[in-house]
């Protein structure tokens, strides 16, 4: 059946060639078009980088390196420093990462090692895939109306100001969003551990738990780390869900329950309201910082995965 | 997962009725109103995005699978990966700088292009991966019969891999259909029905964001309804893609 399909395609093309004798597209020009689209993608990325750089140039010239470490963000006095947002971004992302690792590593061990076939893991797998497909704005919406009241109660118990929104809520939402990513990469890496290694350990009398701890985790370790890095890249750049639950405060957060702002959420909130070119270009510089950081993290993660031999 | 689905369904389904889908949103204080403009807007944005990203994406995918080595190809591959990792909000900024500023207003066109930019890497990777699976013998057979190189690619290799490419396109649509961040300052949103691509336009995710963060309970209800429709759309697209891949796999 496969053969006949292939033959039909080839013969069809042949008949068409015979039917129309006029030369349509020469080989060299076709190759040229292909290369041009390739180069177009390349140029697109360079153009993105340079236009971000040029658009944020007024802010870079005005504030220099101080931009990253100054903690005043005051649109009225035209003073802009990104430090509160850097802190907010790092705090939410790492907290989310810690929460998600607690869940994603057991999930990936379970799916990759204990039950690679069968109905339950297939069900969990497709659930995870669906979870990854839910739009982020819906996560934010649910976070705002489901999680925030719960966190508010928790804060009340702890004797804190009951904002309900803040770094903690944002991290919870983010961790739910990134679990699918790290879990699916982890599963792939764990299922790649050669079975003779595992069997050798088992035949030496190791228990299944010892095999996981002493053989699988060390072997798959760098791949799991790469999966975590890739999900960190996503967490850093995630905008909508975080914007809705982080509370939008332009000061350095005091604790994990206080409202804050991340690089992405401040851009989302203030971009359309930005008056004055310096304000706008400062916001764009925030975007530039975000772009560079996520790109670096992604490339490092992909590089590690490629060395492991998993198609990233 | 089930919890989220259950919650949205229970909140959303009570809002859904025929007028919800066909009517325009009403101002604050009035009961009722629908989301027809957002549904139309989402479809238009996806249309613009697909129109831009599919031709470019497929050509670039062919380029990458035809030139596995070579400096330009490996650089391009790196760029595709980087492009895939760019946060969606940064894409929004770019579309703002390139299109909104130069055209002078927020528009559906710029929003669609921003979404197209996000679809591009997914389509390129899908095309490349699929075409790599097509056996060399097929190409050789075609070339041996005297079929020209461009015709071989377009009429033999591409149709043989069409299911994989279609899967990639559907997945990328599912990915951008729920995107809000790039639309915040490109498509911008609008409470009116609008069919002009050069004017601001509303879309489902954008509308959910605006309504959910508003202080009015009536708008929250609208947002729940819109979430339900969006989630059905996106998950349905994902499931559909899965069925397509299973039924209609590239196999040689």
Coordinates of C-alpha atoms in Angstrom, one line a residue:
Chain A
X1 CA 0.0 0.0 0.0
X2 CA 2.8 2.3 0.9
X3 CA 4.6 1.4 -2.3
X4 CA 1.6 2.1 -4.4
X5 CA 1.1 5.5 -2.8
X6 CA 4.7 6.4 -3.5
X7 CA 4.4 5.2 -7.0
X8 CA 1.3 7.1 -7.6
X9 CA 3.0 10.3 -6.4
X10 CA 6.0 9.8 -8.6
X11 CA 4.1 8.9 -11.7
X12 CA 1.7 11.7 -11.2
X13 CA 4.6 14.2 -11.1
X14 CA 6.0 12.4 -14.2
X15 CA 2.8 12.7 -16.1
X16 CA 2.4 16.3 -15.3
X17 CA 6.0 16.9 -16.5
X18 CA 5.1 15.3 -19.8
X19 CA 1.8 17.1 -20.1
X20 CA 3.2 20.6 -19.8
X21 CA 6.5 21.1 -21.6
X22 CA 7.0 24.6 -20.6
X23 CA 9.7 24.9 -18.0
X24 CA 8.0 26.3 -14.8
X25 CA 10.7 26.8 -12.2
X26 CA 14.3 26.2 -12.8
X27 CA 16.2 24.2 -10.2
X28 CA 18.6 27.0 -9.4
X29 CA 15.9 29.5 -8.8
X30 CA 14.0 27.1 -6.7
X31 CA 17.0 26.4 -4.6
X32 CA 17.5 30.2 -4.3
X33 CA 14.0 30.7 -3.0
X34 CA 14.5 28.0 -0.4
X35 CA 17.8 29.5 0.7
X36 CA 16.2 32.9 0.9
X37 CA 13.5 31.7 3.2
X38 CA 16.2 30.1 5.4
X39 CA 18.0 33.4 5.4
X40 CA 14.8 35.2 6.1
X41 CA 14.3 33.3 9.4
X42 CA 17.9 34.1 10.3
X43 CA 17.4 37.8 9.5
X44 CA 14.1 37.8 11.4
X45 CA 15.8 36.9 14.6
X46 CA 18.6 39.4 14.1
X47 CA 16.0 42.0 13.3
X48 CA 14.1 41.2 16.5
X49 CA 17.3 41.6 18.5
X50 CA 18.4 44.8 16.9
X51 CA 15.1 46.5 16.9
X52 CA 14.7 45.7 20.6
X53 CA 18.1 47.1 21.1
X54 CA 17.5 50.3 19.1
X55 CA 14.1 50.9 20.7
X56 CA 15.5 50.6 24.1
X57 CA 18.6 52.7 23.3
X58 CA 17.4 55.9 25.0
X59 CA 16.9 54.0 28.2
X60 CA 20.3 52.3 27.9
X61 CA 22.1 55.6 27.3
X62 CA 20.2 57.4 30.0
X63 CA 20.6 54.8 32.8
X64 CA 23.4 52.6 31.7
X65 CA 24.1 49.6 33.9
X66 CA 22.3 51.3 36.8
X67 CA 19.1 50.3 35.1
X68 CA 19.4 46.8 36.3
X69 CA 20.3 47.6 39.9
X70 CA 18.3 50.7 40.7
X71 CA 15.1 50.0 42.7
X72 CA 13.0 53.1 41.8
X73 CA 10.4 52.7 39.1
X74 CA 8.8 56.1 39.0
X75 CA 7.1 57.1 35.7
X76 CA 6.2 60.5 37.1
X77 CA 9.8 61.5 37.7
X78 CA 11.0 59.5 34.8
X79 CA 13.3 57.4 36.8
X80 CA 13.4 53.7 35.9
X81 CA 15.2 50.9 37.5
X82 CA 14.5 47.2 36.8
X83 CA 15.6 45.7 40.1
X84 CA 12.2 45.1 41.7
X85 CA 11.1 43.3 38.6
X86 CA 14.2 41.3 38.4
X87 CA 13.7 40.2 42.0
X88 CA 10.0 39.5 41.3
X89 CA 10.8 37.5 38.2
X90 CA 13.5 35.4 39.8
X91 CA 11.5 34.8 43.0
X92 CA 8.4 33.6 41.2
X93 CA 10.3 31.5 38.7
X94 CA 12.5 29.7 41.2
X95 CA 9.7 29.2 43.7
X96 CA 7.6 27.8 40.9
X97 CA 10.5 25.6 39.9
X98 CA 10.9 24.2 43.3
X99 CA 7.2 23.4 43.7
X100 CA 7.0 21.8 40.2
X101 CA 10.2 19.7 40.7
X102 CA 8.6 18.1 43.7
X103 CA 5.8 16.8 41.4
X104 CA 7.5 16.4 38.0
X105 CA 10.3 14.2 39.0
X106 CA 8.1 11.5 40.6
X107 CA 5.8 11.8 37.6
X108 CA 8.6 11.3 35.2
X109 CA 10.0 8.4 37.1
X110 CA 6.6 6.8 37.3
X111 CA 5.9 7.2 33.6
X112 CA 9.4 6.5 32.4
X113 CA 10.3 3.5 34.6
X114 CA 7.5 1.9 36.6
X115 CA 4.8 1.7 34.1
X116 CA 5.8 2.5 30.6
X117 CA 2.9 0.7 29.1
X118 CA -0.7 0.3 30.1
X119 CA -3.9 2.3 30.4
X120 CA -3.2 4.4 33.4
X121 CA 0.1 6.0 32.2
X122 CA -1.4 6.5 28.8
X123 CA -4.2 8.3 30.5
X124 CA -1.9 10.4 32.6
X125 CA 0.2 11.2 29.6
X126 CA -2.6 12.5 27.6
X127 CA -3.9 14.4 30.6
X128 CA -0.4 16.1 30.9
X129 CA -0.5 16.9 27.2
X130 CA -3.9 18.5 27.5
X131 CA -2.7 20.4 30.6
X132 CA 0.0 21.9 28.4
X133 CA -2.5 23.0 25.9
X134 CA -4.7 25.1 28.2
X135 CA -4.2 28.8 27.4
X136 CA -2.3 30.7 30.0
X137 CA -5.0 33.3 30.4
X138 CA -7.3 30.6 31.6
X139 CA -4.8 29.5 34.2
X140 CA -4.6 33.1 35.3
X141 CA -8.3 33.4 35.5
X142 CA -8.7 30.2 37.6
X143 CA -5.8 31.4 39.7
X144 CA -7.4 34.7 40.4
X145 CA -10.8 33.2 41.4
X146 CA -9.8 29.8 42.9
X147 CA -6.3 30.1 44.3
X148 CA -6.3 33.7 45.4
X149 CA -9.2 33.2 47.9
X150 CA -7.4 30.1 49.3
X151 CA -4.2 32.0 49.7
X152 CA -6.0 34.8 51.3
X153 CA -7.3 32.4 54.0
X154 CA -3.9 31.0 54.4
X155 CA -2.5 34.5 54.9
X156 CA -5.1 35.3 57.4
X157 CA -4.1 32.2 59.4
X158 CA -0.5 33.3 59.3
X159 CA -1.4 36.7 60.5
X160 CA -0.3 38.5 57.3
X161 CA -2.0 41.1 55.3
X162 CA -4.5 39.2 53.2
X163 CA -3.8 40.3 49.7
X164 CA -4.5 36.9 48.1
X165 CA -2.4 37.9 45.1
X166 CA 1.4 38.0 45.2
X167 CA 4.5 36.0 44.5
X168 CA 3.2 32.9 46.3
X169 CA 0.0 32.7 44.3
X170 CA 1.9 33.4 41.0
X171 CA 4.4 30.7 41.8
X172 CA 1.6 28.2 42.4
X173 CA -0.1 29.0 39.1
X174 CA 3.3 28.9 37.3
X175 CA 4.3 25.6 38.8
X176 CA 1.0 24.0 37.6
X177 CA 1.8 25.4 34.1
X178 CA 5.3 24.1 33.9
X179 CA 4.9 20.6 35.4
X180 CA 3.8 19.2 32.0
X181 CA 7.0 20.4 30.4
X182 CA 9.5 19.2 32.9
X183 CA 7.6 15.9 33.4
X184 CA 7.5 15.0 29.7
X185 CA 11.2 15.8 29.1
X186 CA 12.1 13.9 32.2
X187 CA 10.0 10.9 31.1
X188 CA 11.8 10.9 27.7
X189 CA 15.2 11.1 29.3
X190 CA 14.5 8.3 31.8
X191 CA 13.1 6.0 29.2
X192 CA 16.4 6.4 27.4
X193 CA 18.5 4.8 30.2
X194 CA 19.8 1.6 28.7
X195 CA 18.1 -1.4 30.1
X196 CA 21.3 -3.5 30.4
X197 CA 22.5 -0.9 33.0
X198 CA 19.3 -1.4 35.0
X199 CA 19.4 -5.2 34.6
X200 CA 23.1 -5.3 35.7
X201 CA 22.2 -3.4 38.8
X202 CA 19.2 -5.6 39.5
X203 CA 21.2 -8.8 39.0
X204 CA 23.7 -7.6 41.5
X205 CA 20.9 -7.6 44.0
X206 CA 19.9 -4.0 44.0
X207 CA 16.3 -3.2 44.8
X208 CA 14.2 -1.3 42.4
X209 CA 14.4 1.8 44.5
X210 CA 18.2 1.5 44.6
X211 CA 18.3 1.2 40.8
X212 CA 16.3 4.4 40.5
X213 CA 18.4 6.2 43.0
X214 CA 21.9 5.0 42.0
X215 CA 21.6 4.2 38.3
X216 CA 18.7 6.0 36.6
X217 CA 18.9 9.3 38.3
X218 CA 22.7 9.8 37.9
X219 CA 22.5 8.6 34.3
X220 CA 19.5 10.8 33.4
X221 CA 20.5 13.6 35.7
X222 CA 21.7 16.1 33.2
X223 CA 18.7 15.5 31.0
X224 CA 16.4 16.1 33.9
X225 CA 18.3 19.3 34.7
X226 CA 17.9 20.4 31.1
X227 CA 14.2 19.8 31.3
X228 CA 14.1 21.9 34.4
X229 CA 16.1 24.6 32.6
X230 CA 13.7 24.6 29.7
X231 CA 10.7 25.0 32.0
X232 CA 12.5 27.8 33.8
X233 CA 12.8 29.5 30.4
X234 CA 9.1 29.2 30.1
X235 CA 8.4 30.4 33.6
X236 CA 10.5 33.5 33.1
X237 CA 8.7 34.5 30.0
X238 CA 5.2 33.6 31.1
X239 CA 3.1 36.7 31.1
X240 CA -0.6 36.5 31.3
X241 CA -1.2 34.1 34.2
X242 CA 1.4 35.9 36.3
X243 CA 0.1 39.3 35.4
X244 CA -3.3 38.4 36.7
X245 CA -2.3 37.1 40.1
X246 CA 0.9 38.8 41.0
X247 CA -0.6 41.9 42.4
X248 CA 1.3 44.6 40.5
X249 CA 3.5 46.4 42.9
X250 CA 6.5 48.3 41.7
X251 CA 8.5 47.9 44.9
X252 CA 11.0 45.3 46.0
X253 CA 8.9 42.5 47.5
X254 CA 9.3 42.0 51.2
X255 CA 8.4 38.3 51.4
X256 CA 6.9 35.5 49.4
X257 CA 3.4 36.6 50.2
X258 CA 3.7 40.2 49.1
X259 CA 2.5 41.5 45.8
X260 CA 5.2 42.2 43.2
X261 CA 5.8 42.5 39.5
X262 CA 7.8 40.5 37.0
X263 CA 9.6 41.7 33.9
X264 CA 6.8 40.3 31.7
X265 CA 3.9 41.5 33.8
X266 CA 5.1 45.1 34.1
X267 CA 5.4 45.3 30.3
X268 CA 2.0 43.8 29.9
X269 CA 0.5 46.2 32.4
X270 CA 2.1 49.5 31.5
X271 CA 3.0 49.3 27.9
X272 CA -0.2 50.8 26.5
X273 CA -0.2 53.4 29.2
X274 CA 3.4 54.5 28.7
X275 CA 3.6 58.2 28.1
X276 CA 6.9 59.6 27.0
X277 CA 9.6 58.0 25.0
X278 CA 11.9 57.3 27.9
X279 CA 9.1 55.4 29.7
X280 CA 8.4 53.3 26.6
X281 CA 12.0 52.6 25.9
X282 CA 12.6 51.5 29.5
X283 CA 9.8 49.0 29.1
X284 CA 11.3 47.8 25.9
X285 CA 14.6 47.4 27.7
X286 CA 12.8 45.2 30.2
X287 CA 11.7 43.1 27.2
X288 CA 15.3 43.0 25.9
X289 CA 16.6 41.7 29.2
X290 CA 13.9 39.1 29.2
X291 CA 14.7 38.1 25.7
X292 CA 18.4 37.7 26.4
X293 CA 17.9 35.7 29.6
X294 CA 15.3 33.3 28.3
X295 CA 17.3 32.7 25.1
X296 CA 20.4 31.9 27.0
X297 CA 18.6 29.5 29.3
X298 CA 16.8 27.8 26.4
X299 CA 20.0 27.4 24.4
X300 CA 21.9 25.9 27.4
X301 CA 19.0 23.5 28.1
X302 CA 18.8 22.4 24.4
X303 CA 22.5 22.0 24.3
X304 CA 22.5 19.6 27.3
X305 CA 19.6 17.6 25.8
X306 CA 21.3 17.3 22.5
X307 CA 24.4 15.9 24.1
X308 CA 22.2 13.3 25.8
X309 CA 21.0 12.3 22.4
X310 CA 17.3 13.2 22.8
X311 CA 15.7 15.1 19.9
X312 CA 15.0 18.4 21.7
Chain B
X1 CA -6.6 18.9 35.5
X2 CA -10.0 17.4 35.8
X3 CA -10.7 19.9 38.6
X4 CA -9.9 22.9 36.4
X5 CA -12.0 21.5 33.5
X6 CA -14.9 20.8 35.8
X7 CA -14.7 24.2 37.4
X8 CA -14.7 26.1 34.1
X9 CA -17.4 23.9 32.6
X10 CA -19.7 24.4 35.6
X11 CA -19.2 28.1 35.6
X12 CA -19.2 28.6 31.9
X13 CA -22.0 26.3 30.7
X14 CA -24.7 28.3 32.4
X15 CA -23.7 31.4 30.5
X16 CA -23.7 29.8 27.1
X17 CA -26.8 30.2 25.0
X18 CA -27.4 31.2 21.4
X19 CA -27.4 34.9 22.1
X20 CA -24.2 34.7 24.0
X21 CA -22.5 33.6 20.8
X22 CA -24.3 35.9 18.5
X23 CA -24.6 39.2 20.4
X24 CA -22.1 42.0 21.1
X25 CA -21.0 42.7 24.6
X26 CA -23.1 45.2 26.4
X27 CA -21.9 48.1 28.5
X28 CA -21.5 47.7 32.3
X29 CA -24.8 47.5 34.2
X30 CA -26.8 45.8 31.5
X31 CA -27.6 42.2 31.7
X32 CA -26.8 39.9 28.9
X33 CA -24.6 40.5 26.0
X34 CA -22.4 38.1 24.0
X35 CA -19.0 37.6 22.6
X36 CA -19.6 37.4 18.9
X37 CA -17.0 40.0 18.2
X38 CA -14.3 38.1 20.1
X39 CA -15.1 34.9 18.3
X40 CA -14.9 36.6 14.9
X41 CA -11.8 38.4 16.0
X42 CA -10.1 35.2 17.0
X43 CA -10.9 33.6 13.7
X44 CA -9.6 36.6 11.8
X45 CA -6.4 36.8 13.8
X46 CA -5.8 33.1 13.2
X47 CA -6.5 33.5 9.5
X48 CA -3.9 36.3 9.2
X49 CA -1.4 34.4 11.2
X50 CA -1.8 31.2 9.2
X51 CA -1.6 33.1 5.9
X52 CA 1.7 34.5 6.9
X53 CA 3.4 31.6 8.6
X54 CA 2.3 28.6 6.6
X55 CA 4.0 29.5 3.3
X56 CA 7.2 30.8 4.9
X57 CA 7.2 28.0 7.4
X58 CA 6.9 25.2 4.8
X59 CA 9.5 26.7 2.5
X60 CA 12.0 27.2 5.4
X61 CA 11.2 23.6 6.5
X62 CA 12.0 22.3 3.0
X63 CA 15.2 24.3 3.0
X64 CA 16.3 22.8 6.3
X65 CA 15.4 19.2 5.3
X66 CA 17.1 19.6 1.9
X67 CA 20.3 21.1 3.4
X68 CA 21.0 19.0 6.5
X69 CA 24.5 20.4 6.7
X70 CA 25.9 23.7 5.7
X71 CA 26.5 26.9 7.5
X72 CA 23.3 28.7 6.6
X73 CA 21.1 25.7 7.5
X74 CA 22.6 25.2 10.9
X75 CA 22.5 28.9 11.7
X76 CA 18.8 28.9 10.6
X77 CA 18.1 25.9 12.7
X78 CA 19.6 27.6 15.7
X79 CA 17.5 30.7 15.0
X80 CA 14.3 28.6 14.8
X81 CA 15.0 27.2 18.2
X82 CA 15.7 30.6 19.6
X83 CA 12.5 32.0 18.0
X84 CA 10.6 29.2 19.7
X85 CA 11.8 30.2 23.1
X86 CA 11.1 33.9 22.8
X87 CA 8.6 34.9 25.4
X88 CA 5.2 35.9 23.9
X89 CA 5.3 39.3 25.4
X90 CA 8.5 40.1 23.6
X91 CA 6.9 39.1 20.3
X92 CA 4.2 41.6 21.2
X93 CA 6.7 44.4 21.7
X94 CA 8.3 43.5 18.4
X95 CA 5.0 43.6 16.5
X96 CA 4.3 46.9 18.2
X97 CA 7.7 48.4 17.1
X98 CA 7.5 47.1 13.6
X99 CA 3.8 47.3 12.7
X100 CA 1.8 49.4 15.2
X101 CA 4.2 52.3 15.2
X102 CA 4.7 52.3 11.4
X103 CA 1.0 52.0 10.6
X104 CA 0.0 54.4 13.2
X105 CA -2.7 52.4 15.1
X106 CA -3.4 49.2 16.8
X107 CA -4.7 46.7 14.2
X108 CA -5.9 43.2 13.6
X109 CA -3.1 42.9 11.0
X110 CA -0.3 43.5 13.5
X111 CA -1.9 41.1 16.0
X112 CA -2.2 38.4 13.3
X113 CA 1.5 38.9 12.3
X114 CA 2.5 38.6 16.0
X115 CA 0.7 35.3 16.2
X116 CA 2.2 34.3 12.9
X117 CA 5.6 34.9 14.2
X118 CA 4.8 32.6 17.1
X119 CA 3.5 29.9 14.7
X120 CA 6.5 30.0 12.4
X121 CA 9.0 28.0 14.4
X122 CA 6.5 25.2 15.1
X123 CA 5.6 24.9 11.5
X124 CA 9.2 24.9 10.4
X125 CA 10.2 22.2 12.8
X126 CA 7.2 20.0 11.9
X127 CA 7.9 20.3 8.2
X128 CA 11.6 19.6 8.6
X129 CA 11.0 16.6 10.9
X130 CA 8.4 15.1 8.6
X131 CA 10.3 15.6 5.4
X132 CA 13.3 13.9 6.9
X133 CA 11.3 10.7 7.3
X134 CA 10.6 10.5 3.6
X135 CA 12.9 7.9 2.1
X136 CA 15.6 8.9 -0.3
X137 CA 14.4 6.2 -2.8
X138 CA 11.2 8.2 -3.5
X139 CA 13.2 11.3 -4.5
X140 CA 15.6 9.2 -6.6
X141 CA 12.8 7.5 -8.4
X142 CA 11.2 10.8 -9.3
X143 CA 14.4 12.3 -10.4
X144 CA 15.3 9.2 -12.4
X145 CA 12.1 9.6 -14.4
X146 CA 13.2 13.0 -15.5
X147 CA 11.0 15.0 -13.2
X148 CA 12.7 18.3 -12.4
X149 CA 14.0 19.0 -8.9
X150 CA 11.4 21.7 -7.9
X151 CA 8.6 19.5 -9.2
X152 CA 10.0 16.5 -7.3
X153 CA 9.9 18.5 -4.1
X154 CA 6.5 20.1 -4.6
X155 CA 4.7 17.2 -6.2
X156 CA 6.3 14.1 -4.6
X157 CA 8.1 14.9 -1.4
X158 CA 5.7 17.5 0.0
X159 CA 2.4 15.5 -0.7
X160 CA 4.0 12.4 0.9
X161 CA 4.6 14.3 4.1
X162 CA 1.5 16.4 4.1
X163 CA -0.1 14.8 7.1
X164 CA 2.9 15.7 9.3
X165 CA 2.8 19.2 8.1
X166 CA -0.9 19.6 8.6
X167 CA -0.4 18.3 12.2
X168 CA 2.2 20.9 12.8
X169 CA 0.0 23.7 11.5
X170 CA -3.0 22.5 13.6
X171 CA -0.8 22.3 16.7
X172 CA 0.6 25.8 16.1
X173 CA -2.9 27.2 15.7
X174 CA -3.9 25.5 18.9
X175 CA -0.9 27.1 20.5
X176 CA -1.5 30.7 19.4
X177 CA -5.3 30.6 19.7
X178 CA -5.0 31.0 23.5
X179 CA -2.2 33.6 23.4
X180 CA -3.0 36.9 24.9
X181 CA 0.3 38.6 25.6
X182 CA 1.3 39.4 22.0
X183 CA -2.2 40.8 21.4
X184 CA -2.2 43.3 24.3
X185 CA -0.5 46.0 22.4
X186 CA -1.2 44.9 18.8
X187 CA -4.8 43.8 18.3
X188 CA -5.6 45.8 21.5
X189 CA -9.2 44.7 21.8
X190 CA -12.4 46.5 21.0
X191 CA -16.0 46.2 22.2
X192 CA -17.4 46.5 18.7
X193 CA -17.9 44.2 15.8
X194 CA -15.1 44.8 13.4
X195 CA -14.2 43.3 10.1
X196 CA -11.5 45.7 9.0
X197 CA -8.0 44.3 9.4
X198 CA -6.5 47.7 9.9
X199 CA -8.6 48.5 13.0
X200 CA -8.2 47.2 16.6
X201 CA -10.0 43.9 17.1
X202 CA -11.0 41.7 20.0
X203 CA -10.1 38.1 20.6
X204 CA -11.3 35.5 23.1
X205 CA -8.2 35.4 25.3
X206 CA -7.8 39.1 25.3
X207 CA -11.4 39.5 26.3
X208 CA -11.1 37.0 29.1
X209 CA -8.1 39.0 30.5
X210 CA -9.9 42.3 30.3
X211 CA -13.1 41.1 31.8
X212 CA -11.5 38.9 34.5
X213 CA -9.4 41.8 35.8
X214 CA -12.4 44.2 35.8
X215 CA -14.3 44.8 39.0
X216 CA -17.8 44.0 37.5
X217 CA -19.4 40.6 38.3
X218 CA -21.4 40.6 35.1
X219 CA -18.2 40.8 33.2
X220 CA -16.7 38.0 35.2
X221 CA -19.7 35.8 34.1
X222 CA -19.0 36.7 30.5
X223 CA -15.3 35.8 31.0
X224 CA -16.3 32.4 32.4
X225 CA -18.4 31.8 29.3
X226 CA -15.6 32.9 27.0
X227 CA -13.1 30.7 28.9
X228 CA -15.3 27.7 28.3
X229 CA -15.6 28.4 24.6
X230 CA -11.8 29.0 24.3
X231 CA -10.9 25.8 26.2
X232 CA -13.3 23.8 24.1
X233 CA -11.8 25.3 21.0
X234 CA -8.2 24.7 22.0
X235 CA -8.6 21.2 23.5
X236 CA -10.8 20.2 20.6
X237 CA -8.1 21.3 18.2
X238 CA -5.5 19.3 20.2
X239 CA -7.7 16.2 20.2
X240 CA -8.5 16.5 16.5
X241 CA -4.8 16.8 15.7
X242 CA -4.2 13.6 17.7
X243 CA -6.8 11.7 15.8
X244 CA -5.4 13.0 12.5
X245 CA -1.9 11.9 13.4
X246 CA -3.1 8.5 14.5
X247 CA -5.2 7.9 11.4
X248 CA -3.1 9.4 8.8
X249 CA 0.5 8.8 9.7
X250 CA 3.5 9.3 7.4
X251 CA 4.7 5.7 7.0
X252 CA 7.3 4.3 4.7

